[in-house]
């Protein structure tokens, strides 16, 4: 017996009008699509909406002041804050907005009792566009009752991004903290479970320092050795060629017993990583990092093909590259 075909229905007049206007309301995935096609929403207009929401944006912070530091705070730094300046000024009742690496209980954001907003950058996100997700959280924080965290949510596919909300001319100046006391208005007076939670978080934080002489370079201490992780904006292929030239020439050192060991790939940027001796602190990195920055700038201008030794150095760097997202 031949399989019966579902009769094709024509859009109703109101639905046809909505379709003509280009506006199809969002409904439940299993509900009939409002366009009147007769199909479920998830198989009709919901499919495009879902694809737009999950499409990965490779460089979500591109166009923001301090893009490299945004990546570092998202992926590398345990405890840091940075004041944010809005393009259209602060809403009424919101005295300030501060970006934080992470908040208690993995809250997306927090509205303090006095109306201040803390926005966490190290959070699971609902879509493939981290910038849109954070912008959605920020806008919902403005309408959250003071003294409460902001609940997780899902932004509209065409909602604003951070680039739409933040002042493009304002500097981005991260402050790295030894611990998470910035969570509280008065951490010294914390008691009970709050004090215990803060103590556990501080104990787990990796000591980290942002270098002052170069952009977006972060020293950190680990039990066996220290590291320098430097977020760079240069195009990846060009940067790897330049690093390979320097590696082959023995010019990637930051001092005795230091070694360029590879790189991360994070949010569309490359993050070279050096191993450092345990006695090599952040201060000892400042002058060598500045000198390396000058050597790198020169190597980035080279256009000659890589030599066999440089190609081997490049292969070694790419083989040790790790993608964080």
PDB file of N, CA, C and O in Angstrom, residues 14-45:
ATOM      1  N   UNK A  14      -2.728  35.634   8.526  1.00  0.00           N
ATOM      2  CA  UNK A  14      -1.806  36.276   9.461  1.00  0.00           C
ATOM      3  C   UNK A  14      -0.389  35.735   9.327  1.00  0.00           C
ATOM      4  O   UNK A  14       0.572  36.476   9.381  1.00  0.00           O
ATOM      5  N   UNK A  15      -0.278  34.392   9.161  1.00  0.00           N
ATOM      6  CA  UNK A  15       1.059  33.819   9.029  1.00  0.00           C
ATOM      7  C   UNK A  15       1.730  34.312   7.767  1.00  0.00           C
ATOM      8  O   UNK A  15       2.925  34.609   7.750  1.00  0.00           O
ATOM      9  N   UNK A  16       0.962  34.378   6.675  1.00  0.00           N
ATOM     10  CA  UNK A  16       1.521  34.862   5.424  1.00  0.00           C
ATOM     11  C   UNK A  16       2.000  36.295   5.565  1.00  0.00           C
ATOM     12  O   UNK A  16       3.036  36.683   5.016  1.00  0.00           O
ATOM     13  N   UNK A  17       1.253  37.086   6.334  1.00  0.00           N
ATOM     14  CA  UNK A  17       1.658  38.477   6.538  1.00  0.00           C
ATOM     15  C   UNK A  17       2.967  38.543   7.316  1.00  0.00           C
ATOM     16  O   UNK A  17       3.866  39.320   7.001  1.00  0.00           O
ATOM     17  N   UNK A  18       3.075  37.672   8.350  1.00  0.00           N
ATOM     18  CA  UNK A  18       4.308  37.655   9.132  1.00  0.00           C
ATOM     19  C   UNK A  18       5.484  37.236   8.256  1.00  0.00           C
ATOM     20  O   UNK A  18       6.572  37.769   8.347  1.00  0.00           O
ATOM     21  N   UNK A  19       5.219  36.234   7.385  1.00  0.00           N
ATOM     22  CA  UNK A  19       6.273  35.752   6.518  1.00  0.00           C
ATOM     23  C   UNK A  19       6.701  36.824   5.530  1.00  0.00           C
ATOM     24  O   UNK A  19       7.876  36.999   5.242  1.00  0.00           O
ATOM     25  N   UNK A  20       5.750  37.567   5.040  1.00  0.00           N
ATOM     26  CA  UNK A  20       6.075  38.643   4.115  1.00  0.00           C
ATOM     27  C   UNK A  20       6.907  39.713   4.792  1.00  0.00           C
ATOM     28  O   UNK A  20       7.772  40.337   4.192  1.00  0.00           O
ATOM     29  N   UNK A  21       6.629  39.933   6.051  1.00  0.00           N
ATOM     30  CA  UNK A  21       7.391  40.936   6.813  1.00  0.00           C
ATOM     31  C   UNK A  21       8.759  40.419   7.224  1.00  0.00           C
ATOM     32  O   UNK A  21       9.575  41.162   7.775  1.00  0.00           O
ATOM     33  N   UNK A  22       9.023  39.119   7.011  1.00  0.00           N
ATOM     34  CA  UNK A  22      10.294  38.544   7.408  1.00  0.00           C
ATOM     35  C   UNK A  22      10.385  38.220   8.875  1.00  0.00           C
ATOM     36  O   UNK A  22      11.472  38.004   9.398  1.00  0.00           O
ATOM     37  N   UNK A  23       9.282  38.178   9.601  1.00  0.00           N
ATOM     38  CA  UNK A  23       9.292  37.920  11.026  1.00  0.00           C
ATOM     39  C   UNK A  23       8.501  36.650  11.320  1.00  0.00           C
ATOM     40  O   UNK A  23       7.299  36.591  11.103  1.00  0.00           O
ATOM     41  N   UNK A  24       9.182  35.631  11.792  1.00  0.00           N
ATOM     42  CA  UNK A  24       8.543  34.391  12.203  1.00  0.00           C
ATOM     43  C   UNK A  24       8.804  34.215  13.687  1.00  0.00           C
ATOM     44  O   UNK A  24       9.949  34.077  14.102  1.00  0.00           O
ATOM     45  N   UNK A  25       7.766  34.243  14.517  1.00  0.00           N
ATOM     46  CA  UNK A  25       7.972  34.145  15.964  1.00  0.00           C
ATOM     47  C   UNK A  25       8.652  32.844  16.356  1.00  0.00           C
ATOM     48  O   UNK A  25       8.509  31.813  15.700  1.00  0.00           O
ATOM     49  N   UNK A  26       9.420  32.871  17.459  1.00  0.00           N
ATOM     50  CA  UNK A  26      10.066  31.680  18.003  1.00  0.00           C
ATOM     51  C   UNK A  26       9.049  30.920  18.846  1.00  0.00           C
ATOM     52  O   UNK A  26       8.381  31.491  19.711  1.00  0.00           O
ATOM     53  N   UNK A  27       8.928  29.614  18.593  1.00  0.00           N
ATOM     54  CA  UNK A  27       8.018  28.762  19.357  1.00  0.00           C
ATOM     55  C   UNK A  27       8.776  27.506  19.772  1.00  0.00           C
ATOM     56  O   UNK A  27       9.960  27.344  19.461  1.00  0.00           O
ATOM     57  N   UNK A  28       8.106  26.601  20.463  1.00  0.00           N
ATOM     58  CA  UNK A  28       8.719  25.343  20.858  1.00  0.00           C
ATOM     59  C   UNK A  28       9.150  24.524  19.663  1.00  0.00           C
ATOM     60  O   UNK A  28       8.529  24.582  18.593  1.00  0.00           O
ATOM     61  N   UNK A  29      10.238  23.733  19.853  1.00  0.00           N
ATOM     62  CA  UNK A  29      10.821  22.989  18.741  1.00  0.00           C
ATOM     63  C   UNK A  29       9.836  22.044  18.069  1.00  0.00           C
ATOM     64  O   UNK A  29       9.873  21.843  16.853  1.00  0.00           O
ATOM     65  N   UNK A  30       8.893  21.450  18.851  1.00  0.00           N
ATOM     66  CA  UNK A  30       7.974  20.462  18.309  1.00  0.00           C
ATOM     67  C   UNK A  30       6.626  21.065  17.903  1.00  0.00           C
ATOM     68  O   UNK A  30       5.753  20.354  17.414  1.00  0.00           O
ATOM     69  N   UNK A  31       6.476  22.356  18.110  1.00  0.00           N
ATOM     70  CA  UNK A  31       5.223  23.011  17.728  1.00  0.00           C
ATOM     71  C   UNK A  31       5.207  23.304  16.232  1.00  0.00           C
ATOM     72  O   UNK A  31       6.262  23.386  15.592  1.00  0.00           O
ATOM     73  N   UNK A  32       4.001  23.459  15.644  1.00  0.00           N
ATOM     74  CA  UNK A  32       3.932  23.827  14.226  1.00  0.00           C
ATOM     75  C   UNK A  32       4.618  25.166  13.988  1.00  0.00           C
ATOM     76  O   UNK A  32       4.503  26.090  14.793  1.00  0.00           O
ATOM     77  N   UNK A  33       5.349  25.265  12.895  1.00  0.00           N
ATOM     78  CA  UNK A  33       6.035  26.516  12.587  1.00  0.00           C
ATOM     79  C   UNK A  33       5.003  27.604  12.321  1.00  0.00           C
ATOM     80  O   UNK A  33       4.024  27.402  11.579  1.00  0.00           O
ATOM     81  N   UNK A  34       5.150  28.794  12.892  1.00  0.00           N
ATOM     82  CA  UNK A  34       4.188  29.887  12.684  1.00  0.00           C
ATOM     83  C   UNK A  34       4.081  30.352  11.240  1.00  0.00           C
ATOM     84  O   UNK A  34       3.147  31.069  10.898  1.00  0.00           O
ATOM     85  N   UNK A  35       5.028  29.924  10.390  1.00  0.00           N
ATOM     86  CA  UNK A  35       4.943  30.371   8.995  1.00  0.00           C
ATOM     87  C   UNK A  35       3.806  29.697   8.251  1.00  0.00           C
ATOM     88  O   UNK A  35       3.436  30.104   7.144  1.00  0.00           O
ATOM     89  N   UNK A  36       3.247  28.608   8.845  1.00  0.00           N
ATOM     90  CA  UNK A  36       2.124  27.928   8.211  1.00  0.00           C
ATOM     91  C   UNK A  36       2.528  26.844   7.240  1.00  0.00           C
ATOM     92  O   UNK A  36       1.700  26.351   6.466  1.00  0.00           O
ATOM     93  N   UNK A  37       3.784  26.399   7.269  1.00  0.00           N
ATOM     94  CA  UNK A  37       4.250  25.379   6.330  1.00  0.00           C
ATOM     95  C   UNK A  37       3.678  24.003   6.631  1.00  0.00           C
ATOM     96  O   UNK A  37       3.704  23.110   5.785  1.00  0.00           O
ATOM     97  N   UNK A  38       3.190  23.800   7.874  1.00  0.00           N
ATOM     98  CA  UNK A  38       2.711  22.485   8.282  1.00  0.00           C
ATOM     99  C   UNK A  38       3.782  21.631   8.914  1.00  0.00           C
ATOM    100  O   UNK A  38       3.490  20.545   9.419  1.00  0.00           O
ATOM    101  N   UNK A  39       5.032  22.096   8.909  1.00  0.00           N
ATOM    102  CA  UNK A  39       6.119  21.359   9.547  1.00  0.00           C
ATOM    103  C   UNK A  39       6.358  21.873  10.961  1.00  0.00           C
ATOM    104  O   UNK A  39       5.935  22.982  11.311  1.00  0.00           O
ATOM    105  N   UNK A  40       7.033  21.032  11.745  1.00  0.00           N
ATOM    106  CA  UNK A  40       7.406  21.486  13.081  1.00  0.00           C
ATOM    107  C   UNK A  40       8.442  22.612  12.975  1.00  0.00           C
ATOM    108  O   UNK A  40       9.220  22.674  12.028  1.00  0.00           O
ATOM    109  N   UNK A  41       8.472  23.441  14.008  1.00  0.00           N
ATOM    110  CA  UNK A  41       9.353  24.610  14.002  1.00  0.00           C
ATOM    111  C   UNK A  41      10.818  24.198  13.840  1.00  0.00           C
ATOM    112  O   UNK A  41      11.577  24.825  13.090  1.00  0.00           O
ATOM    113  N   UNK A  42      11.224  23.091  14.537  1.00  0.00           N
ATOM    114  CA  UNK A  42      12.637  22.709  14.496  1.00  0.00           C
ATOM    115  C   UNK A  42      13.066  22.265  13.100  1.00  0.00           C
ATOM    116  O   UNK A  42      14.249  22.320  12.762  1.00  0.00           O
ATOM    117  N   UNK A  43      12.096  21.807  12.268  1.00  0.00           N
ATOM    118  CA  UNK A  43      12.418  21.363  10.919  1.00  0.00           C
ATOM    119  C   UNK A  43      12.189  22.451   9.884  1.00  0.00           C
ATOM    120  O   UNK A  43      12.421  22.233   8.695  1.00  0.00           O
ATOM    121  N   UNK A  44      11.753  23.608  10.331  1.00  0.00           N
ATOM    122  CA  UNK A  44      11.441  24.692   9.400  1.00  0.00           C
ATOM    123  C   UNK A  44      12.298  25.910   9.761  1.00  0.00           C
ATOM    124  O   UNK A  44      13.524  25.859   9.668  1.00  0.00           O
ATOM    125  N   UNK A  45      11.678  27.013  10.208  1.00  0.00           N
ATOM    126  CA  UNK A  45      12.442  28.215  10.516  1.00  0.00           C
ATOM    127  C   UNK A  45      13.329  28.049  11.749  1.00  0.00           C
ATOM    128  O   UNK A  45      14.306  28.798  11.903  1.00  0.00           O
TER     129      UNK A  45
END
